[in-house]
């Protein structure tokens, strides 16, 4: 994971990058993610930031940390979705959430406009 010049990474962004890498097959099931210390150094962030990102991935069911060994992409049991499929699903959900949030914002603006117009009409009728 290379640092973009001037970019200040946070744990959520680091986790999203690894989710994307898992989804694309860059880290197939059973593979080990880079060491947290190395990632922290390459991105210029604190070790706890990377550990938090790895924790998010573990909570998503994509990876599992092994004490003293590293963090590995889960190899699902038969019949369960792969980490790659789960990552793709999470990415799709994230895109849908962004779309819904945008629509809500637009609806909020419309409601505020209508309420303003209604208030203006009520003031004019007095």
XYZ file of C-alpha atoms in Angstrom:
126
model
C 0.000 0.000 0.000
C 1.706 3.138 -1.192
C 1.161 6.531 0.350
C -0.228 9.272 -1.836
C 1.843 12.437 -1.398
C 0.186 14.755 1.095
C -2.645 12.324 1.877
C -3.568 11.910 5.553
C -4.990 8.403 5.872
C -7.434 7.424 8.603
C -8.406 3.911 9.737
C -11.664 3.898 7.752
C -9.843 4.790 4.527
C -7.139 2.191 5.126
C -9.778 -0.480 5.771
C -11.658 0.572 2.612
C -8.446 0.269 0.564
C -7.823 -3.244 1.873
C -11.485 -4.192 1.283
C -11.064 -3.075 -2.302
C -7.794 -5.007 -2.634
C -9.439 -8.132 -1.196
C -12.402 -7.723 -3.556
C -10.098 -7.389 -6.554
C -8.215 -10.554 -5.604
C -4.974 -8.778 -4.699
C -5.220 -10.623 -1.374
C -6.850 -13.998 -2.039
C -8.254 -16.202 0.757
C -5.502 -17.467 3.018
C -3.055 -14.721 2.099
C -1.415 -12.540 4.705
C -1.919 -8.793 4.820
C 1.215 -6.667 5.150
C 2.438 -6.132 8.679
C 0.735 -3.252 10.473
C 4.052 -1.614 11.360
C 5.155 -1.557 7.725
C 1.814 -0.192 6.537
C 1.902 2.487 9.223
C 5.395 3.530 8.205
C 4.636 3.584 4.467
C 1.497 5.692 4.992
C 2.989 7.927 7.647
C 0.311 7.073 10.221
C 0.363 5.665 13.717
C 0.434 1.921 14.322
C -2.896 2.125 16.169
C -4.525 3.605 13.054
C -3.564 0.546 11.001
C -4.531 -1.799 13.837
C -7.934 -0.108 13.941
C -8.319 -0.627 10.179
C -7.421 -4.317 10.536
C -9.929 -4.592 13.392
C -12.643 -3.173 11.108
C -11.781 -5.799 8.492
C -11.968 -8.522 11.153
C -15.355 -7.247 12.335
C -16.528 -7.426 8.711
C -15.488 -11.084 8.669
C -12.868 -10.539 5.977
C -9.694 -11.252 7.958
C -8.510 -12.880 11.136
C -5.504 -11.883 13.185
C -3.231 -14.586 14.549
C -1.232 -13.572 17.595
C 2.428 -13.285 16.669
C 1.791 -14.406 13.093
C -0.125 -11.671 11.282
C -3.488 -10.917 9.731
C -4.885 -13.296 7.125
C -7.719 -13.113 4.613
C -10.310 -15.642 5.653
C -10.776 -18.735 3.563
C -14.504 -19.405 3.929
C -15.915 -22.816 4.635
C -17.918 -24.540 1.925
C -21.129 -22.729 1.069
C -20.186 -19.412 2.670
C -19.214 -16.346 0.673
C -15.523 -15.728 0.125
C -13.814 -12.695 1.574
C -13.715 -11.320 -1.958
C -17.486 -11.744 -2.347
C -18.088 -10.168 1.049
C -15.843 -7.235 0.170
C -17.708 -6.737 -3.115
C -20.994 -6.840 -1.216
C -19.732 -4.284 1.275
C -18.561 -2.039 -1.537
C -21.992 -2.273 -3.192
C -23.700 -1.453 0.105
C -21.413 1.527 0.553
C -22.304 2.794 -2.935
C -26.020 2.313 -2.238
C -25.717 4.155 1.063
C -23.984 7.055 -0.667
C -26.802 7.181 -3.239
C -29.539 7.053 -0.570
C -27.784 9.757 1.453
C -27.660 11.970 -1.630
C -31.358 11.412 -2.294
C -32.211 12.221 1.339
C -30.263 15.444 1.116
C -32.147 16.410 -2.036
C -35.497 15.564 -0.421
C -34.586 17.579 2.664
C -33.858 20.595 0.465
C -37.183 20.203 -1.336
C -39.116 19.927 1.947
C -37.378 23.012 3.346
C -38.221 24.893 0.141
C -41.870 23.812 0.307
C -42.136 24.681 4.001
C -40.602 28.078 3.289
C -43.081 28.689 0.493
C -45.947 27.582 2.712
C -44.837 29.856 5.522
C -44.550 32.709 3.038
C -48.106 32.049 1.815
C -49.421 31.983 5.380
C -47.687 35.274 6.164
C -49.155 36.849 3.033
C -52.715 35.727 3.884
C -52.781 37.445 7.268
